[in-house]
Amino acid sequence: FINVYEETKSRAENLTAEECKKNGLRLSIYRPSIVYGDSKTGRSTRFNAVYYPVKIVSFMKNLYDRDIREQGGCKASEMGVRVDGNGALHMPIRVRVVENGGLNLIPVDYFIRAFIAILEECPDGGVFHIINPNSKKIEDLIDYTKRFFNITGLEPYRTEPSGTGMRNSLEMLFDKYLEVYGPYMRDTRLFDDGNARGILIRKGVVCTDFDYKVFSRCIEYAVACKWGEKLFEMHSHKI
């Protein structure tokens, strides 16, 4: 297990399985991978997981952009942050990636369709991994983030170039914020979705690719509701 959160979920499954077996109850266990907002609207009620690293980049960008515009840029300069020749904010942050690593991301609308399809097809229960057939590389997510926020300097790396092993101040700050999420960003584990795959293919339930359009839709919504701070206000207005 990467963390206690994963371990407690496994323990809960085992305890539930024991009780169901003891009492002759059907048990279905659904294991989604990383769930994000609605792929068509971008709407979400939670902004953790894949949203959190993007939120930290956004926070840093706003912080140093404001420092440059309003305070002369002293704090930004100390961190190596500057405005480049094209007007983009340059933030020197190297993000460690691993070969064959990435995030397995599914939108909540796909999760719901998959859940219902499996529920209808498997009256006897079982264990079902609901996943995206294709994990999204961290390199792609870094590229999406740079493009969306008009920043440079955010770059992936696998092996430190000679003589540059030390993390700079901005990178150390970034690493501190992402301490909990780091292992997921370097995760190479694969999910066995054999029990779910055939059902979803027969039912025509296909997972949306987390491309730049979907990413933009989701992050635009997150920014609009200030990463959840104005969530109730936005939802009340829509109602």
PDB file of N, CA and C in Angstrom, residues 46-148:
ATOM      1  N   ARG A  46     -15.554  17.827  -5.602  1.00  0.00           N
ATOM      2  CA  ARG A  46     -14.306  17.643  -4.854  1.00  0.00           C
ATOM      3  C   ARG A  46     -13.137  18.031  -5.758  1.00  0.00           C
ATOM      4  N   PHE A  47     -12.092  18.555  -5.111  1.00  0.00           N
ATOM      5  CA  PHE A  47     -10.947  19.044  -5.886  1.00  0.00           C
ATOM      6  C   PHE A  47      -9.637  18.543  -5.287  1.00  0.00           C
ATOM      7  N   ASN A  48      -9.605  17.243  -5.004  1.00  0.00           N
ATOM      8  CA  ASN A  48      -8.371  16.612  -4.545  1.00  0.00           C
ATOM      9  C   ASN A  48      -7.780  15.807  -5.704  1.00  0.00           C
ATOM     10  N   ALA A  49      -7.013  14.790  -5.392  1.00  0.00           N
ATOM     11  CA  ALA A  49      -6.443  13.896  -6.408  1.00  0.00           C
ATOM     12  C   ALA A  49      -5.789  14.680  -7.546  1.00  0.00           C
ATOM     13  N   VAL A  50      -6.228  14.475  -8.786  1.00  0.00           N
ATOM     14  CA  VAL A  50      -5.562  15.099  -9.938  1.00  0.00           C
ATOM     15  C   VAL A  50      -5.652  16.622  -9.894  1.00  0.00           C
ATOM     16  N   TYR A  51      -6.650  17.161  -9.202  1.00  0.00           N
ATOM     17  CA  TYR A  51      -6.802  18.612  -9.121  1.00  0.00           C
ATOM     18  C   TYR A  51      -5.738  19.271  -8.235  1.00  0.00           C
ATOM     19  N   TYR A  52      -5.315  18.568  -7.201  1.00  0.00           N
ATOM     20  CA  TYR A  52      -4.487  19.218  -6.178  1.00  0.00           C
ATOM     21  C   TYR A  52      -3.145  19.727  -6.703  1.00  0.00           C
ATOM     22  N   PRO A  53      -2.367  18.921  -7.437  1.00  0.00           N
ATOM     23  CA  PRO A  53      -1.106  19.464  -7.963  1.00  0.00           C
ATOM     24  C   PRO A  53      -1.321  20.670  -8.875  1.00  0.00           C
ATOM     25  N   VAL A  54      -2.406  20.635  -9.662  1.00  0.00           N
ATOM     26  CA  VAL A  54      -2.706  21.760 -10.554  1.00  0.00           C
ATOM     27  C   VAL A  54      -3.058  22.998  -9.725  1.00  0.00           C
ATOM     28  N   LYS A  55      -3.792  22.787  -8.649  1.00  0.00           N
ATOM     29  CA  LYS A  55      -4.154  23.883  -7.751  1.00  0.00           C
ATOM     30  C   LYS A  55      -2.902  24.537  -7.159  1.00  0.00           C
ATOM     31  N   ILE A  56      -1.920  23.730  -6.780  1.00  0.00           N
ATOM     32  CA  ILE A  56      -0.682  24.270  -6.197  1.00  0.00           C
ATOM     33  C   ILE A  56       0.068  25.108  -7.228  1.00  0.00           C
ATOM     34  N   VAL A  57       0.134  24.635  -8.461  1.00  0.00           N
ATOM     35  CA  VAL A  57       0.779  25.419  -9.525  1.00  0.00           C
ATOM     36  C   VAL A  57       0.042  26.740  -9.716  1.00  0.00           C
ATOM     37  N   SER A  58      -1.288  26.677  -9.724  1.00  0.00           N
ATOM     38  CA  SER A  58      -2.102  27.887  -9.878  1.00  0.00           C
ATOM     39  C   SER A  58      -1.858  28.859  -8.730  1.00  0.00           C
ATOM     40  N   PHE A  59      -1.794  28.323  -7.517  1.00  0.00           N
ATOM     41  CA  PHE A  59      -1.540  29.146  -6.323  1.00  0.00           C
ATOM     42  C   PHE A  59      -0.191  29.854  -6.437  1.00  0.00           C
ATOM     43  N   MET A  60       0.835  29.104  -6.810  1.00  0.00           N
ATOM     44  CA  MET A  60       2.173  29.678  -6.944  1.00  0.00           C
ATOM     45  C   MET A  60       2.211  30.728  -8.046  1.00  0.00           C
ATOM     46  N   LYS A  61       1.565  30.431  -9.160  1.00  0.00           N
ATOM     47  CA  LYS A  61       1.549  31.370 -10.269  1.00  0.00           C
ATOM     48  C   LYS A  61       0.912  32.691  -9.838  1.00  0.00           C
ATOM     49  N   ASN A  62      -0.235  32.619  -9.187  1.00  0.00           N
ATOM     50  CA  ASN A  62      -0.926  33.832  -8.744  1.00  0.00           C
ATOM     51  C   ASN A  62      -0.099  34.610  -7.717  1.00  0.00           C
ATOM     52  N   LEU A  63       0.559  33.864  -6.822  1.00  0.00           N
ATOM     53  CA  LEU A  63       1.369  34.486  -5.771  1.00  0.00           C
ATOM     54  C   LEU A  63       2.515  35.299  -6.366  1.00  0.00           C
ATOM     55  N   TYR A  64       3.286  34.682  -7.262  1.00  0.00           N
ATOM     56  CA  TYR A  64       4.464  35.358  -7.807  1.00  0.00           C
ATOM     57  C   TYR A  64       4.107  36.361  -8.898  1.00  0.00           C
ATOM     58  N   ASP A  65       3.027  36.109  -9.602  1.00  0.00           N
ATOM     59  CA  ASP A  65       2.567  37.081 -10.586  1.00  0.00           C
ATOM     60  C   ASP A  65       2.162  38.386  -9.891  1.00  0.00           C
ATOM     61  N   ARG A  66       1.466  38.235  -8.767  1.00  0.00           N
ATOM     62  CA  ARG A  66       1.061  39.421  -7.997  1.00  0.00           C
ATOM     63  C   ARG A  66       2.273  40.134  -7.412  1.00  0.00           C
ATOM     64  N   ASP A  67       3.260  39.366  -6.953  1.00  0.00           N
ATOM     65  CA  ASP A  67       4.479  39.963  -6.402  1.00  0.00           C
ATOM     66  C   ASP A  67       5.212  40.782  -7.461  1.00  0.00           C
ATOM     67  N   ILE A  68       5.269  40.251  -8.676  1.00  0.00           N
ATOM     68  CA  ILE A  68       5.942  40.965  -9.765  1.00  0.00           C
ATOM     69  C   ILE A  68       5.185  42.234 -10.127  1.00  0.00           C
ATOM     70  N   ARG A  69       3.866  42.140 -10.205  1.00  0.00           N
ATOM     71  CA  ARG A  69       3.062  43.284 -10.627  1.00  0.00           C
ATOM     72  C   ARG A  69       2.947  44.375  -9.556  1.00  0.00           C
ATOM     73  N   GLU A  70       2.882  43.956  -8.278  1.00  0.00           N
ATOM     74  CA  GLU A  70       2.555  44.912  -7.215  1.00  0.00           C
ATOM     75  C   GLU A  70       3.706  45.214  -6.259  1.00  0.00           C
ATOM     76  N   GLN A  71       4.687  44.301  -6.153  1.00  0.00           N
ATOM     77  CA  GLN A  71       5.737  44.473  -5.145  1.00  0.00           C
ATOM     78  C   GLN A  71       7.142  44.549  -5.729  1.00  0.00           C
ATOM     79  N   GLY A  72       7.247  44.652  -7.028  1.00  0.00           N
ATOM     80  CA  GLY A  72       8.569  44.752  -7.643  1.00  0.00           C
ATOM     81  C   GLY A  72       9.239  43.426  -7.917  1.00  0.00           C
ATOM     82  N   GLY A  73       8.613  42.335  -7.513  1.00  0.00           N
ATOM     83  CA  GLY A  73       9.116  41.005  -7.851  1.00  0.00           C
ATOM     84  C   GLY A  73      10.276  40.494  -7.035  1.00  0.00           C
ATOM     85  N   CYS A  74      10.505  41.049  -5.842  1.00  0.00           N
ATOM     86  CA  CYS A  74      11.649  40.600  -5.022  1.00  0.00           C
ATOM     87  C   CYS A  74      11.519  39.140  -4.598  1.00  0.00           C
ATOM     88  N   LYS A  75      10.325  38.772  -4.104  1.00  0.00           N
ATOM     89  CA  LYS A  75      10.118  37.385  -3.662  1.00  0.00           C
ATOM     90  C   LYS A  75      10.204  36.428  -4.842  1.00  0.00           C
ATOM     91  N   ALA A  76       9.646  36.848  -5.969  1.00  0.00           N
ATOM     92  CA  ALA A  76       9.698  36.016  -7.168  1.00  0.00           C
ATOM     93  C   ALA A  76      11.144  35.802  -7.611  1.00  0.00           C
ATOM     94  N   SER A  77      11.922  36.855  -7.583  1.00  0.00           N
ATOM     95  CA  SER A  77      13.312  36.778  -7.997  1.00  0.00           C
ATOM     96  C   SER A  77      14.103  35.824  -7.112  1.00  0.00           C
ATOM     97  N   GLU A  78      13.837  35.843  -5.810  1.00  0.00           N
ATOM     98  CA  GLU A  78      14.519  34.944  -4.874  1.00  0.00           C
ATOM     99  C   GLU A  78      14.256  33.481  -5.217  1.00  0.00           C
ATOM    100  N   MET A  79      13.088  33.196  -5.789  1.00  0.00           N
ATOM    101  CA  MET A  79      12.701  31.831  -6.147  1.00  0.00           C
ATOM    102  C   MET A  79      13.031  31.494  -7.604  1.00  0.00           C
ATOM    103  N   GLY A  80      13.666  32.438  -8.312  1.00  0.00           N
ATOM    104  CA  GLY A  80      14.002  32.194  -9.703  1.00  0.00           C
ATOM    105  C   GLY A  80      12.833  32.356 -10.648  1.00  0.00           C
ATOM    106  N   VAL A  81      11.771  33.003 -10.171  1.00  0.00           N
ATOM    107  CA  VAL A  81      10.572  33.206 -10.991  1.00  0.00           C
ATOM    108  C   VAL A  81      10.681  34.535 -11.725  1.00  0.00           C
ATOM    109  N   ARG A  82      10.306  34.519 -12.994  1.00  0.00           N
ATOM    110  CA  ARG A  82      10.396  35.738 -13.804  1.00  0.00           C
ATOM    111  C   ARG A  82       9.393  35.664 -14.949  1.00  0.00           C
ATOM    112  N   VAL A  83       9.180  36.776 -15.591  1.00  0.00           N
ATOM    113  CA  VAL A  83       8.360  36.815 -16.796  1.00  0.00           C
ATOM    114  C   VAL A  83       9.289  36.640 -17.986  1.00  0.00           C
ATOM    115  N   ASP A  84       8.990  35.666 -18.853  1.00  0.00           N
ATOM    116  CA  ASP A  84       9.892  35.429 -19.982  1.00  0.00           C
ATOM    117  C   ASP A  84       9.582  36.381 -21.142  1.00  0.00           C
ATOM    118  N   GLY A  85      10.315  36.234 -22.226  1.00  0.00           N
ATOM    119  CA  GLY A  85      10.195  37.145 -23.352  1.00  0.00           C
ATOM    120  C   GLY A  85       8.841  37.137 -24.040  1.00  0.00           C
ATOM    121  N   ASN A  86       8.071  36.071 -23.839  1.00  0.00           N
ATOM    122  CA  ASN A  86       6.749  35.963 -24.462  1.00  0.00           C
ATOM    123  C   ASN A  86       5.619  36.359 -23.507  1.00  0.00           C
ATOM    124  N   GLY A  87       5.997  36.854 -22.319  1.00  0.00           N
ATOM    125  CA  GLY A  87       4.982  37.281 -21.360  1.00  0.00           C
ATOM    126  C   GLY A  87       4.472  36.182 -20.456  1.00  0.00           C
ATOM    127  N   ALA A  88       5.005  34.965 -20.597  1.00  0.00           N
ATOM    128  CA  ALA A  88       4.605  33.859 -19.726  1.00  0.00           C
ATOM    129  C   ALA A  88       5.410  33.903 -18.434  1.00  0.00           C
ATOM    130  N   LEU A  89       4.820  33.430 -17.364  1.00  0.00           N
ATOM    131  CA  LEU A  89       5.539  33.378 -16.090  1.00  0.00           C
ATOM    132  C   LEU A  89       6.404  32.131 -16.061  1.00  0.00           C
ATOM    133  N   HIS A  90       7.695  32.320 -15.841  1.00  0.00           N
ATOM    134  CA  HIS A  90       8.647  31.206 -15.801  1.00  0.00           C
ATOM    135  C   HIS A  90       8.849  30.779 -14.352  1.00  0.00           C
ATOM    136  N   MET A  91       8.454  29.531 -14.036  1.00  0.00           N
ATOM    137  CA  MET A  91       8.641  28.983 -12.690  1.00  0.00           C
ATOM    138  C   MET A  91       9.484  27.715 -12.803  1.00  0.00           C
ATOM    139  N   PRO A  92      10.750  27.762 -12.375  1.00  0.00           N
ATOM    140  CA  PRO A  92      11.647  26.611 -12.542  1.00  0.00           C
ATOM    141  C   PRO A  92      11.331  25.471 -11.572  1.00  0.00           C
ATOM    142  N   ILE A  93      10.463  24.555 -12.005  1.00  0.00           N
ATOM    143  CA  ILE A  93      10.084  23.413 -11.171  1.00  0.00           C
ATOM    144  C   ILE A  93      10.242  22.138 -11.990  1.00  0.00           C
ATOM    145  N   ARG A  94      11.145  21.267 -11.544  1.00  0.00           N
ATOM    146  CA  ARG A  94      11.287  19.960 -12.172  1.00  0.00           C
ATOM    147  C   ARG A  94      10.431  18.962 -11.411  1.00  0.00           C
ATOM    148  N   VAL A  95       9.635  18.203 -12.152  1.00  0.00           N
ATOM    149  CA  VAL A  95       8.738  17.215 -11.553  1.00  0.00           C
ATOM    150  C   VAL A  95       9.230  15.826 -11.908  1.00  0.00           C
ATOM    151  N   ARG A  96       9.515  15.032 -10.897  1.00  0.00           N
ATOM    152  CA  ARG A  96      10.059  13.698 -11.144  1.00  0.00           C
ATOM    153  C   ARG A  96       8.989  12.769 -11.697  1.00  0.00           C
ATOM    154  N   VAL A  97       9.316  12.072 -12.774  1.00  0.00           N
ATOM    155  CA  VAL A  97       8.437  11.077 -13.370  1.00  0.00           C
ATOM    156  C   VAL A  97       9.210   9.770 -13.508  1.00  0.00           C
ATOM    157  N   VAL A  98       8.491   8.687 -13.736  1.00  0.00           N
ATOM    158  CA  VAL A  98       9.131   7.384 -13.906  1.00  0.00           C
ATOM    159  C   VAL A  98       8.636   6.746 -15.196  1.00  0.00           C
ATOM    160  N   GLU A  99       9.434   5.854 -15.723  1.00  0.00           N
ATOM    161  CA  GLU A  99       9.065   5.129 -16.937  1.00  0.00           C
ATOM    162  C   GLU A  99       7.793   4.321 -16.688  1.00  0.00           C
ATOM    163  N   ASN A 100       6.850   4.397 -17.596  1.00  0.00           N
ATOM    164  CA  ASN A 100       5.573   3.673 -17.502  1.00  0.00           C
ATOM    165  C   ASN A 100       4.715   4.117 -16.321  1.00  0.00           C
ATOM    166  N   GLY A 101       5.005   5.295 -15.771  1.00  0.00           N
ATOM    167  CA  GLY A 101       4.191   5.814 -14.682  1.00  0.00           C
ATOM    168  C   GLY A 101       3.083   6.698 -15.219  1.00  0.00           C
ATOM    169  N   GLY A 102       2.106   6.971 -14.391  1.00  0.00           N
ATOM    170  CA  GLY A 102       1.018   7.852 -14.802  1.00  0.00           C
ATOM    171  C   GLY A 102      -0.181   7.707 -13.886  1.00  0.00           C
ATOM    172  N   LEU A 103      -1.212   8.487 -14.155  1.00  0.00           N
ATOM    173  CA  LEU A 103      -2.426   8.454 -13.355  1.00  0.00           C
ATOM    174  C   LEU A 103      -3.545   7.798 -14.156  1.00  0.00           C
ATOM    175  N   ASN A 104      -4.248   6.874 -13.529  1.00  0.00           N
ATOM    176  CA  ASN A 104      -5.393   6.264 -14.188  1.00  0.00           C
ATOM    177  C   ASN A 104      -6.629   7.061 -13.801  1.00  0.00           C
ATOM    178  N   LEU A 105      -7.161   7.820 -14.751  1.00  0.00           N
ATOM    179  CA  LEU A 105      -8.205   8.810 -14.476  1.00  0.00           C
ATOM    180  C   LEU A 105      -9.515   8.449 -15.154  1.00  0.00           C
ATOM    181  N   ILE A 106     -10.610   8.508 -14.394  1.00  0.00           N
ATOM    182  CA  ILE A 106     -11.932   8.281 -14.978  1.00  0.00           C
ATOM    183  C   ILE A 106     -12.862   9.419 -14.563  1.00  0.00           C
ATOM    184  N   PRO A 107     -13.717   9.912 -15.487  1.00  0.00           N
ATOM    185  CA  PRO A 107     -14.670  10.953 -15.125  1.00  0.00           C
ATOM    186  C   PRO A 107     -15.841  10.357 -14.352  1.00  0.00           C
ATOM    187  N   VAL A 108     -16.457  11.157 -13.527  1.00  0.00           N
ATOM    188  CA  VAL A 108     -17.544  10.654 -12.684  1.00  0.00           C
ATOM    189  C   VAL A 108     -18.730  10.182 -13.521  1.00  0.00           C
ATOM    190  N   ASP A 109     -18.976  10.788 -14.680  1.00  0.00           N
ATOM    191  CA  ASP A 109     -20.097  10.347 -15.522  1.00  0.00           C
ATOM    192  C   ASP A 109     -19.853   8.941 -16.071  1.00  0.00           C
ATOM    193  N   TYR A 110     -18.607   8.629 -16.403  1.00  0.00           N
ATOM    194  CA  TYR A 110     -18.269   7.268 -16.840  1.00  0.00           C
ATOM    195  C   TYR A 110     -18.396   6.293 -15.675  1.00  0.00           C
ATOM    196  N   PHE A 111     -17.935   6.687 -14.515  1.00  0.00           N
ATOM    197  CA  PHE A 111     -18.020   5.835 -13.329  1.00  0.00           C
ATOM    198  C   PHE A 111     -19.474   5.431 -13.067  1.00  0.00           C
ATOM    199  N   ILE A 112     -20.386   6.384 -13.160  1.00  0.00           N
ATOM    200  CA  ILE A 112     -21.800   6.103 -12.906  1.00  0.00           C
ATOM    201  C   ILE A 112     -22.354   5.129 -13.943  1.00  0.00           C
ATOM    202  N   ARG A 113     -22.060   5.368 -15.228  1.00  0.00           N
ATOM    203  CA  ARG A 113     -22.548   4.472 -16.282  1.00  0.00           C
ATOM    204  C   ARG A 113     -21.987   3.061 -16.104  1.00  0.00           C
ATOM    205  N   ALA A 114     -20.702   2.988 -15.765  1.00  0.00           N
ATOM    206  CA  ALA A 114     -20.066   1.683 -15.565  1.00  0.00           C
ATOM    207  C   ALA A 114     -20.659   0.966 -14.357  1.00  0.00           C
ATOM    208  N   PHE A 115     -20.885   1.696 -13.289  1.00  0.00           N
ATOM    209  CA  PHE A 115     -21.458   1.127 -12.072  1.00  0.00           C
ATOM    210  C   PHE A 115     -22.817   0.494 -12.375  1.00  0.00           C
ATOM    211  N   ILE A 116     -23.678   1.239 -13.077  1.00  0.00           N
ATOM    212  CA  ILE A 116     -25.028   0.754 -13.384  1.00  0.00           C
ATOM    213  C   ILE A 116     -24.968  -0.457 -14.307  1.00  0.00           C
ATOM    214  N   ALA A 117     -24.086  -0.407 -15.310  1.00  0.00           N
ATOM    215  CA  ALA A 117     -23.957  -1.524 -16.246  1.00  0.00           C
ATOM    216  C   ALA A 117     -23.554  -2.809 -15.524  1.00  0.00           C
ATOM    217  N   ILE A 118     -22.584  -2.708 -14.624  1.00  0.00           N
ATOM    218  CA  ILE A 118     -22.114  -3.889 -13.885  1.00  0.00           C
ATOM    219  C   ILE A 118     -23.193  -4.376 -12.933  1.00  0.00           C
ATOM    220  N   LEU A 119     -23.877  -3.464 -12.289  1.00  0.00           N
ATOM    221  CA  LEU A 119     -24.952  -3.816 -11.359  1.00  0.00           C
ATOM    222  C   LEU A 119     -26.038  -4.630 -12.065  1.00  0.00           C
ATOM    223  N   GLU A 120     -26.373  -4.219 -13.285  1.00  0.00           N
ATOM    224  CA  GLU A 120     -27.427  -4.896 -14.048  1.00  0.00           C
ATOM    225  C   GLU A 120     -26.987  -6.265 -14.559  1.00  0.00           C
ATOM    226  N   GLU A 121     -25.702  -6.399 -14.861  1.00  0.00           N
ATOM    227  CA  GLU A 121     -25.200  -7.621 -15.493  1.00  0.00           C
ATOM    228  C   GLU A 121     -24.700  -8.679 -14.517  1.00  0.00           C
ATOM    229  N   CYS A 122     -24.421  -8.300 -13.287  1.00  0.00           N
ATOM    230  CA  CYS A 122     -23.807  -9.237 -12.330  1.00  0.00           C
ATOM    231  C   CYS A 122     -24.626  -9.348 -11.050  1.00  0.00           C
ATOM    232  N   PRO A 123     -25.754 -10.033 -11.109  1.00  0.00           N
ATOM    233  CA  PRO A 123     -26.585 -10.181  -9.909  1.00  0.00           C
ATOM    234  C   PRO A 123     -25.916 -10.985  -8.799  1.00  0.00           C
ATOM    235  N   ASP A 124     -24.876 -11.754  -9.159  1.00  0.00           N
ATOM    236  CA  ASP A 124     -24.196 -12.565  -8.139  1.00  0.00           C
ATOM    237  C   ASP A 124     -23.056 -11.824  -7.445  1.00  0.00           C
ATOM    238  N   GLY A 125     -22.801 -10.592  -7.857  1.00  0.00           N
ATOM    239  CA  GLY A 125     -21.750  -9.804  -7.218  1.00  0.00           C
ATOM    240  C   GLY A 125     -20.365 -10.128  -7.740  1.00  0.00           C
ATOM    241  N   GLY A 126     -19.371  -9.581  -7.057  1.00  0.00           N
ATOM    242  CA  GLY A 126     -17.989  -9.781  -7.462  1.00  0.00           C
ATOM    243  C   GLY A 126     -17.151  -8.551  -7.158  1.00  0.00           C
ATOM    244  N   VAL A 127     -15.897  -8.575  -7.598  1.00  0.00           N
ATOM    245  CA  VAL A 127     -14.987  -7.444  -7.417  1.00  0.00           C
ATOM    246  C   VAL A 127     -14.677  -6.871  -8.790  1.00  0.00           C
ATOM    247  N   PHE A 128     -14.899  -5.565  -8.949  1.00  0.00           N
ATOM    248  CA  PHE A 128     -14.787  -4.936 -10.261  1.00  0.00           C
ATOM    249  C   PHE A 128     -13.928  -3.673 -10.200  1.00  0.00           C
ATOM    250  N   HIS A 129     -12.868  -3.679 -10.987  1.00  0.00           N
ATOM    251  CA  HIS A 129     -12.070  -2.468 -11.142  1.00  0.00           C
ATOM    252  C   HIS A 129     -12.656  -1.650 -12.290  1.00  0.00           C
ATOM    253  N   ILE A 130     -13.040  -0.411 -11.995  1.00  0.00           N
ATOM    254  CA  ILE A 130     -13.562   0.486 -13.019  1.00  0.00           C
ATOM    255  C   ILE A 130     -12.458   1.487 -13.333  1.00  0.00           C
ATOM    256  N   ILE A 131     -11.872   1.348 -14.510  1.00  0.00           N
ATOM    257  CA  ILE A 131     -10.657   2.099 -14.816  1.00  0.00           C
ATOM    258  C   ILE A 131     -10.698   2.675 -16.228  1.00  0.00           C
ATOM    259  N   ASN A 132      -9.692   3.455 -16.527  1.00  0.00           N
ATOM    260  CA  ASN A 132      -9.453   3.925 -17.889  1.00  0.00           C
ATOM    261  C   ASN A 132      -8.470   2.947 -18.534  1.00  0.00           C
ATOM    262  N   PRO A 133      -8.763   2.428 -19.730  1.00  0.00           N
ATOM    263  CA  PRO A 133      -7.818   1.498 -20.359  1.00  0.00           C
ATOM    264  C   PRO A 133      -6.434   2.107 -20.571  1.00  0.00           C
ATOM    265  N   ASN A 134      -6.383   3.450 -20.617  1.00  0.00           N
ATOM    266  CA  ASN A 134      -5.105   4.135 -20.852  1.00  0.00           C
ATOM    267  C   ASN A 134      -4.821   5.151 -19.750  1.00  0.00           C
ATOM    268  N   SER A 135      -3.769   4.912 -18.998  1.00  0.00           N
ATOM    269  CA  SER A 135      -3.366   5.879 -17.983  1.00  0.00           C
ATOM    270  C   SER A 135      -2.813   7.134 -18.651  1.00  0.00           C
ATOM    271  N   LYS A 136      -2.931   8.241 -17.970  1.00  0.00           N
ATOM    272  CA  LYS A 136      -2.448   9.516 -18.516  1.00  0.00           C
ATOM    273  C   LYS A 136      -1.051   9.795 -17.962  1.00  0.00           C
ATOM    274  N   LYS A 137      -0.111  10.017 -18.854  1.00  0.00           N
ATOM    275  CA  LYS A 137       1.263  10.278 -18.426  1.00  0.00           C
ATOM    276  C   LYS A 137       1.354  11.609 -17.696  1.00  0.00           C
ATOM    277  N   ILE A 138       2.224  11.661 -16.694  1.00  0.00           N
ATOM    278  CA  ILE A 138       2.438  12.899 -15.957  1.00  0.00           C
ATOM    279  C   ILE A 138       2.993  13.968 -16.892  1.00  0.00           C
ATOM    280  N   GLU A 139       3.790  13.560 -17.865  1.00  0.00           N
ATOM    281  CA  GLU A 139       4.326  14.507 -18.839  1.00  0.00           C
ATOM    282  C   GLU A 139       3.197  15.251 -19.565  1.00  0.00           C
ATOM    283  N   ASP A 140       2.123  14.528 -19.887  1.00  0.00           N
ATOM    284  CA  ASP A 140       0.983  15.160 -20.565  1.00  0.00           C
ATOM    285  C   ASP A 140       0.275  16.147 -19.643  1.00  0.00           C
ATOM    286  N   LEU A 141       0.115  15.757 -18.386  1.00  0.00           N
ATOM    287  CA  LEU A 141      -0.555  16.631 -17.426  1.00  0.00           C
ATOM    288  C   LEU A 141       0.267  17.899 -17.167  1.00  0.00           C
ATOM    289  N   ILE A 142       1.582  17.759 -17.152  1.00  0.00           N
ATOM    290  CA  ILE A 142       2.460  18.925 -17.004  1.00  0.00           C
ATOM    291  C   ILE A 142       2.275  19.853 -18.205  1.00  0.00           C
ATOM    292  N   ASP A 143       2.241  19.276 -19.392  1.00  0.00           N
ATOM    293  CA  ASP A 143       2.058  20.075 -20.607  1.00  0.00           C
ATOM    294  C   ASP A 143       0.707  20.794 -20.590  1.00  0.00           C
ATOM    295  N   TYR A 144      -0.359  20.096 -20.179  1.00  0.00           N
ATOM    296  CA  TYR A 144      -1.689  20.707 -20.091  1.00  0.00           C
ATOM    297  C   TYR A 144      -1.678  21.892 -19.125  1.00  0.00           C
ATOM    298  N   THR A 145      -1.024  21.691 -17.980  1.00  0.00           N
ATOM    299  CA  THR A 145      -0.994  22.727 -16.950  1.00  0.00           C
ATOM    300  C   THR A 145      -0.256  23.970 -17.429  1.00  0.00           C
ATOM    301  N   LYS A 146       0.886  23.779 -18.079  1.00  0.00           N
ATOM    302  CA  LYS A 146       1.657  24.904 -18.627  1.00  0.00           C
ATOM    303  C   LYS A 146       0.835  25.678 -19.646  1.00  0.00           C
ATOM    304  N   ARG A 147       0.177  24.934 -20.496  1.00  0.00           N
ATOM    305  CA  ARG A 147      -0.629  25.544 -21.560  1.00  0.00           C
ATOM    306  C   ARG A 147      -1.820  26.322 -20.984  1.00  0.00           C
ATOM    307  N   PHE A 148      -2.494  25.742 -20.019  1.00  0.00           N
ATOM    308  CA  PHE A 148      -3.695  26.363 -19.455  1.00  0.00           C
ATOM    309  C   PHE A 148      -3.368  27.656 -18.721  1.00  0.00           C
TER     310      PHE A 148
END
